[in-house]
mmCIF file of C-alpha atoms and ligand atoms in Angstrom:
data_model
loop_
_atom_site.group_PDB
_atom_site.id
_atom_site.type_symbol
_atom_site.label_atom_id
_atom_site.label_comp_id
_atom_site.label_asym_id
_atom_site.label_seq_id
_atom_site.Cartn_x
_atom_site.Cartn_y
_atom_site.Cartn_z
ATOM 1 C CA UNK A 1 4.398 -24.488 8.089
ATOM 2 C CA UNK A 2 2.623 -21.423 6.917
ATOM 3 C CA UNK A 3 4.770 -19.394 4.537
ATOM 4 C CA UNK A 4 3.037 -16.231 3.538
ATOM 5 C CA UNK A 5 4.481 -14.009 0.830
ATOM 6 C CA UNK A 6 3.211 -10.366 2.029
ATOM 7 C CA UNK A 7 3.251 -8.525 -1.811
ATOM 8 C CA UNK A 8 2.115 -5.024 -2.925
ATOM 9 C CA UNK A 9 3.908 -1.794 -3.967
ATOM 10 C CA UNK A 10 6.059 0.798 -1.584
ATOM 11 C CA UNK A 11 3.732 2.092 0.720
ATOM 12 C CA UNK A 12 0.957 -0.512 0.516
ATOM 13 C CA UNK A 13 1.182 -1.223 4.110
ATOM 14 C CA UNK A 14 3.121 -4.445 4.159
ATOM 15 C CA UNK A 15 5.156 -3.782 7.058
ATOM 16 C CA UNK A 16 2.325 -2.969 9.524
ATOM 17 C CA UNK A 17 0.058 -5.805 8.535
ATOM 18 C CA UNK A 18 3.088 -8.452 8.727
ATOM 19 C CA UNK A 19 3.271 -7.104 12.330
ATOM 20 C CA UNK A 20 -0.232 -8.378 12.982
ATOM 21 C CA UNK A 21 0.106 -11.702 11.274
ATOM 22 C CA UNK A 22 3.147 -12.663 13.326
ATOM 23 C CA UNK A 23 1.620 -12.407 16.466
ATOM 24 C CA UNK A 24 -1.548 -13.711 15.666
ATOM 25 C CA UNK A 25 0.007 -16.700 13.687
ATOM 26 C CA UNK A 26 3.455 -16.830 15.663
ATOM 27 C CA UNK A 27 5.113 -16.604 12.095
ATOM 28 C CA UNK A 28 9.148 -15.248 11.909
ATOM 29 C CA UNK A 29 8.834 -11.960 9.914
ATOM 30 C CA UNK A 30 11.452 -11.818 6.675
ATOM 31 C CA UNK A 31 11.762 -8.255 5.753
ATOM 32 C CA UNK A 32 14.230 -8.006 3.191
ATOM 33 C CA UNK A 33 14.256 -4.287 3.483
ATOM 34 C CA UNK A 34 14.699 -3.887 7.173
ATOM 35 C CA UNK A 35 17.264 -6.606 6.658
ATOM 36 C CA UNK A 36 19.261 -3.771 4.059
ATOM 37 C CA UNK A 37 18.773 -0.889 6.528
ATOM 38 C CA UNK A 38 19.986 -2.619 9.339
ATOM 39 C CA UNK A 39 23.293 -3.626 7.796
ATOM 40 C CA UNK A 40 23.223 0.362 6.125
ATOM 41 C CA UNK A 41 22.762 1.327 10.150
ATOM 42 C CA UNK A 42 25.232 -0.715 10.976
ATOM 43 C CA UNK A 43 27.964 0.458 8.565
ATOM 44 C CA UNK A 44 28.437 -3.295 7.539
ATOM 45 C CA UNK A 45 30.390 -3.571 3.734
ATOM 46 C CA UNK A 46 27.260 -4.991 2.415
ATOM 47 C CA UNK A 47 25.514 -1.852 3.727
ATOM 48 C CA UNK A 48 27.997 0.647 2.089
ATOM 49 C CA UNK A 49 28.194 -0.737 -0.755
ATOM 50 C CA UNK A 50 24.595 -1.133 -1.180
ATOM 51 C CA UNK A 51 23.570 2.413 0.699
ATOM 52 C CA UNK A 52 23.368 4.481 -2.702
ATOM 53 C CA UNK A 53 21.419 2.331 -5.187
ATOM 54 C CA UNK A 54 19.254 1.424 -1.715
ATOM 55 C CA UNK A 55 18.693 5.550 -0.943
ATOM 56 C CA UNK A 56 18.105 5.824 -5.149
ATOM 57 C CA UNK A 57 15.147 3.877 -5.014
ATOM 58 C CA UNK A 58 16.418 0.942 -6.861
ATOM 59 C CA UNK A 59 16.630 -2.580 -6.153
ATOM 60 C CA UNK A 60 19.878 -4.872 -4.640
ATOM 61 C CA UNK A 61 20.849 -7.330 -7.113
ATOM 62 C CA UNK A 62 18.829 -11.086 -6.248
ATOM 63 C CA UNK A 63 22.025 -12.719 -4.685
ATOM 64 C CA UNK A 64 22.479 -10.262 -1.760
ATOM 65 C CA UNK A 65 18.801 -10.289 -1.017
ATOM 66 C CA UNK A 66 18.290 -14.418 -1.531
ATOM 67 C CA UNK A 67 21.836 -15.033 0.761
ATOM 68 C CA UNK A 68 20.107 -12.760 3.343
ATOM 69 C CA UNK A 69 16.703 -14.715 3.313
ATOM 70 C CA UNK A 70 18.395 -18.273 3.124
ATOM 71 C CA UNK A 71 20.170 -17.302 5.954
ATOM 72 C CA UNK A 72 17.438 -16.781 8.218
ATOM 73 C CA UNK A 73 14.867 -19.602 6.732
ATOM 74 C CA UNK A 74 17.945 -22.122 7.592
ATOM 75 C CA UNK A 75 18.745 -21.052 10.740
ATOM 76 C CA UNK A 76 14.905 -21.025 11.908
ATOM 77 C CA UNK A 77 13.627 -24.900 10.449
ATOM 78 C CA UNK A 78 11.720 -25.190 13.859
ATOM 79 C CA UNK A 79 9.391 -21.783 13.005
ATOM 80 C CA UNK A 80 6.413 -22.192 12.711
ATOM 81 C CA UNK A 81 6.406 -20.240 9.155
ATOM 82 C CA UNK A 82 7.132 -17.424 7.941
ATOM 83 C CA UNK A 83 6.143 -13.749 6.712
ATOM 84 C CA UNK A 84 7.757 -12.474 3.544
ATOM 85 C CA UNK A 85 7.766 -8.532 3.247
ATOM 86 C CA UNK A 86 9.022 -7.327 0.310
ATOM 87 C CA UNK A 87 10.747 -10.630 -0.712
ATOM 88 C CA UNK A 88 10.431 -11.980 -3.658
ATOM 89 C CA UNK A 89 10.646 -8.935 -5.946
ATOM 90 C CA UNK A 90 11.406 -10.743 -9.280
ATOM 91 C CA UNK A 91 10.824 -14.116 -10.459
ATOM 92 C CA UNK A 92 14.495 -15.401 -10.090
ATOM 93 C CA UNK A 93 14.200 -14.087 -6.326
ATOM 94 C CA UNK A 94 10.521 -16.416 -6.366
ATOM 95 C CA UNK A 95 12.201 -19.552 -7.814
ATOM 96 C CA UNK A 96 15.411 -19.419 -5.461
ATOM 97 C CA UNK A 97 12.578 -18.858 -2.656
ATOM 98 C CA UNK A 98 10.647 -22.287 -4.092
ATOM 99 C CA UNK A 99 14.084 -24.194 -3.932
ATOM 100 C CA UNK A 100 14.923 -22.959 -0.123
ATOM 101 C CA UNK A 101 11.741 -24.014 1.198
ATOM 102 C CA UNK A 102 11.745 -27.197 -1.421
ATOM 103 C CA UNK A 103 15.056 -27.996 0.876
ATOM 104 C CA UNK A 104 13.170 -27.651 3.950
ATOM 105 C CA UNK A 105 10.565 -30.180 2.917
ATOM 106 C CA UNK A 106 8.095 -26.559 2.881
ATOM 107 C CA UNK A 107 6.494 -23.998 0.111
ATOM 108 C CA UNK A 108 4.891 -21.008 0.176
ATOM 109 C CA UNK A 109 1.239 -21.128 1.509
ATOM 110 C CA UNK A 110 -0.209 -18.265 -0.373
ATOM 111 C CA UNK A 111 0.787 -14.966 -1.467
ATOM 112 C CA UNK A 112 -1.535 -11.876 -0.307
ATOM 113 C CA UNK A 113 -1.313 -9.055 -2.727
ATOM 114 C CA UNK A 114 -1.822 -5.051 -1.121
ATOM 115 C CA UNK A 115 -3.739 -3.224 -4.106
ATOM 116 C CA UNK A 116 -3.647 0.649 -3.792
ATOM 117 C CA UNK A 117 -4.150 3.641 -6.115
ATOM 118 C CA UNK A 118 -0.740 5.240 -6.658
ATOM 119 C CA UNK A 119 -1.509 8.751 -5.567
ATOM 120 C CA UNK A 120 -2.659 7.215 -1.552
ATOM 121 C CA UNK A 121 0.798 5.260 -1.748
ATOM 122 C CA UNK A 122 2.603 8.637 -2.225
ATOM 123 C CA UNK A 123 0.641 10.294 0.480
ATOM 124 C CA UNK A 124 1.329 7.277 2.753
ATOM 125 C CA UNK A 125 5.070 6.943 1.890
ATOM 126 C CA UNK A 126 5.287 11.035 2.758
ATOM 127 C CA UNK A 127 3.666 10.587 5.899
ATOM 128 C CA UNK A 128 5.524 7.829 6.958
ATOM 129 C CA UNK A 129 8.656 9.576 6.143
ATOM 130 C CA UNK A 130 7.928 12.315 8.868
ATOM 131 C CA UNK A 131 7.914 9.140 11.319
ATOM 132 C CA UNK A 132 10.620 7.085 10.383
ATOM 133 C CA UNK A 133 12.924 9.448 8.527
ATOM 134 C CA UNK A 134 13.982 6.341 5.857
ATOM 135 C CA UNK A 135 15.944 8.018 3.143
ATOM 136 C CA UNK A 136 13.872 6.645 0.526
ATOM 137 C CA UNK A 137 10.977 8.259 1.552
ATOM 138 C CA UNK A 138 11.720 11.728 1.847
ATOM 139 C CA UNK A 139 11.624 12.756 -1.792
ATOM 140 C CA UNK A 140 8.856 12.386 -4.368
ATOM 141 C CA UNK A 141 11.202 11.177 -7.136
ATOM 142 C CA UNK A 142 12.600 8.376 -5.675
ATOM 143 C CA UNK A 143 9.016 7.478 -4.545
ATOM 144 C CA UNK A 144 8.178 7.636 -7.941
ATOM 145 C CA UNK A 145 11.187 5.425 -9.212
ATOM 146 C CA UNK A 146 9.920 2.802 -6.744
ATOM 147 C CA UNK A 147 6.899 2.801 -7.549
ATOM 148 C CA UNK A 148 7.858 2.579 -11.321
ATOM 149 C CA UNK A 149 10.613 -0.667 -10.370
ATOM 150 C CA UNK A 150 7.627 -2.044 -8.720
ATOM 151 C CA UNK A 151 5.346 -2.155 -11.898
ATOM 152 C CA UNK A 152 7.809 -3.010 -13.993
ATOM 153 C CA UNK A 153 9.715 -5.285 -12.304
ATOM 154 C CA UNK A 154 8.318 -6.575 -8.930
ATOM 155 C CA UNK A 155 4.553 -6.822 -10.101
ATOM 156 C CA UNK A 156 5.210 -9.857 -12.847
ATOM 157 C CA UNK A 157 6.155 -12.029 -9.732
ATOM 158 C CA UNK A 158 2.226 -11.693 -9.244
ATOM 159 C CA UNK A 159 1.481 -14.338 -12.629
ATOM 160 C CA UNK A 160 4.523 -16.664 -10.833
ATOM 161 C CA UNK A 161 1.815 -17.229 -7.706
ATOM 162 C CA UNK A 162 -1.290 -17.093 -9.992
ATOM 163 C CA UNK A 163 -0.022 -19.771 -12.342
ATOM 164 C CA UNK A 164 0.515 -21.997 -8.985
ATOM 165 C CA UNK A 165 -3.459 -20.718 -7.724
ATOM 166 C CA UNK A 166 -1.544 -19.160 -4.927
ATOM 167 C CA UNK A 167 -2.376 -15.661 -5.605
ATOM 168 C CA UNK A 168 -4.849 -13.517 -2.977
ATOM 169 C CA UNK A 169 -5.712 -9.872 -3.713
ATOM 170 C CA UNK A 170 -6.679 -7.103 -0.542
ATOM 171 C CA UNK A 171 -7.833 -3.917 -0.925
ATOM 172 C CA UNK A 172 -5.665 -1.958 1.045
ATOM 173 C CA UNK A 173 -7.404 1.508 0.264
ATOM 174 C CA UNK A 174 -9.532 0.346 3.744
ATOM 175 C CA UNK A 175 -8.428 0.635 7.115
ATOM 176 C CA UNK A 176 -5.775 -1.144 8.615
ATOM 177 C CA UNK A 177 -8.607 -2.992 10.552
ATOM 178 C CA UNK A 178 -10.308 -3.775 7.858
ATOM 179 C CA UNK A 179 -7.834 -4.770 5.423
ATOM 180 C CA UNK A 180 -6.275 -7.341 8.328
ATOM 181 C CA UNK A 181 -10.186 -8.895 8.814
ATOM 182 C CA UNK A 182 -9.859 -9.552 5.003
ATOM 183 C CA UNK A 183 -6.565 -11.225 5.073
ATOM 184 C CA UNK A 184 -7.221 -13.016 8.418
ATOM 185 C CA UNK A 185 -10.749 -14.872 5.795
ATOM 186 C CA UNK A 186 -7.856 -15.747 3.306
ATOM 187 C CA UNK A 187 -5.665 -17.346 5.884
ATOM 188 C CA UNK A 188 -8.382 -19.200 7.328
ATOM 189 C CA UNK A 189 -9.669 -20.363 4.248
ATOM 190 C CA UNK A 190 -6.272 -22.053 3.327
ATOM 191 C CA UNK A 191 -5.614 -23.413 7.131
HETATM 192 P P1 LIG B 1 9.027 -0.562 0.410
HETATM 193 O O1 LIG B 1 8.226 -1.775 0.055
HETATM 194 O O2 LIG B 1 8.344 0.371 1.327
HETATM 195 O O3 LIG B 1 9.553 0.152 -0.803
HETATM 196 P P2 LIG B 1 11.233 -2.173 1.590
HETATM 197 O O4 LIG B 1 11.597 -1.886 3.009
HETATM 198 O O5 LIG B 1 10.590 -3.474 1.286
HETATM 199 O O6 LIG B 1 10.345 -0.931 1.160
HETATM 200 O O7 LIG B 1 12.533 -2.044 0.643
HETATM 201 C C1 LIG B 1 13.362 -0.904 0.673
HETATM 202 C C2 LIG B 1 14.434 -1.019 -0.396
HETATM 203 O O8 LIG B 1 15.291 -2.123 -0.119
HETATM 204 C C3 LIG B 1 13.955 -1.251 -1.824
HETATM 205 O O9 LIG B 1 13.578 -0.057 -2.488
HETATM 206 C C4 LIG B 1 15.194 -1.903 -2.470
HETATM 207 O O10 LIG B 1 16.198 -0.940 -2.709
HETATM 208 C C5 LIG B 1 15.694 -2.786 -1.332
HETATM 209 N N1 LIG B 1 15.079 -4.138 -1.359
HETATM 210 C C6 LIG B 1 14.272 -4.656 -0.403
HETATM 211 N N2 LIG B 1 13.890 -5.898 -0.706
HETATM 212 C C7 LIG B 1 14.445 -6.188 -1.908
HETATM 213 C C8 LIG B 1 14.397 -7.311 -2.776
HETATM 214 N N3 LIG B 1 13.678 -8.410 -2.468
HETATM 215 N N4 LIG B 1 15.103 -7.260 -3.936
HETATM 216 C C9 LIG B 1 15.823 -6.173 -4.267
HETATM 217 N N5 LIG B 1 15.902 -5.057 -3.497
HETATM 218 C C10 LIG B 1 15.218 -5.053 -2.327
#
């Protein structure tokens, strides 16, 4: 299997470039985020409950996100890997993620790190927010509390991956293009 954990702050791109990798790879894509604003959309409990602190800019607590990604990992063994967007986001969220696959006789492959300057995630998060119209977008203060969670809480997963020589850095300042050529020489390095 090839298990790709698709890392990097709000904005970085993550979404678009897991896109690409699961059709060139034929990788299931695991985005933890999409998986909150679908049950949100869907009015689910989860989703209400969740909705404010989701809307704030903050993150779920590990359990809900970890029960929603075990889910999926267990009910796909066949895949032929998978793409993680925006999962893990701390370390207990990493090491829960090492056990799952451990259980599936898997790991993760490598994890590709998105590295942007703050004020081009801003501008990219605004424009996106005229497409999409996500709730979490649409004001520059909860843009900046995400970005802040991310540094101080999300980024430390990056020295989890490092210490395992798992850890692959992209400059994401480039073109879409560009930055997907760069991550395409990682995979193939690995494969
Ligand atoms: P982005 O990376 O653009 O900020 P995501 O779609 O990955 O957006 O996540 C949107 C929101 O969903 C996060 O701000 C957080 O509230 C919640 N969320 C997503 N994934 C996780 C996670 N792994 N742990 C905790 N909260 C999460």
């Amino acid at each position: 299997m090839l298990n790709i954990v698709l890392f990097g702050p709000p904005g970085a791109g993550k979404g678009t470039q897991a896109s690409f990798l699961v059709e060139k790879y034929g990788l299931m894509h695991l985005s933890t985020g999409e998986m909150l604003r679908d049950e949100i959309k869907r009015k689910t409990p989860l989703g209400e409950k969740l909705r404010s602190l989701i809307e704030a800019g903050h993150l779920v607590p590990d359990e809900v996100v970890v029960e929603l990604v075990s889910k999926r990992i267990n009910e796909n063994k066949t895949s032929k890997g998978f793409i993680l967007d925006g999962f893990p986001r701390t370390t207990k969220q990493a090491e829960i993620l090492g056990e799952i696959f451990a259980e599936n006789g898997t790991e993760v492959s490598l994890m590709i790190v998105l590295c942007l300057d703050d004020e081009t995630l801003i501008k990219r998060i605004l424009h996106r927010a005229e497409a999409e119209g996500r709730a979490d977008d649409a004001d520059i203060n909860i843009i900046r509390t995400r970005i802040k969670n991310y540094n101080e809480q999300t980024a430390v997963v990056i020295d989890y991956y490092k210490a395992k020589n798992k850890f692959y850095a992209v400059d994401s300042e480039k073109t879409r293009e560009e930055t997907l050529t760069h991550i395409n020489e990682i995979i193939a390095e690995i494969l």
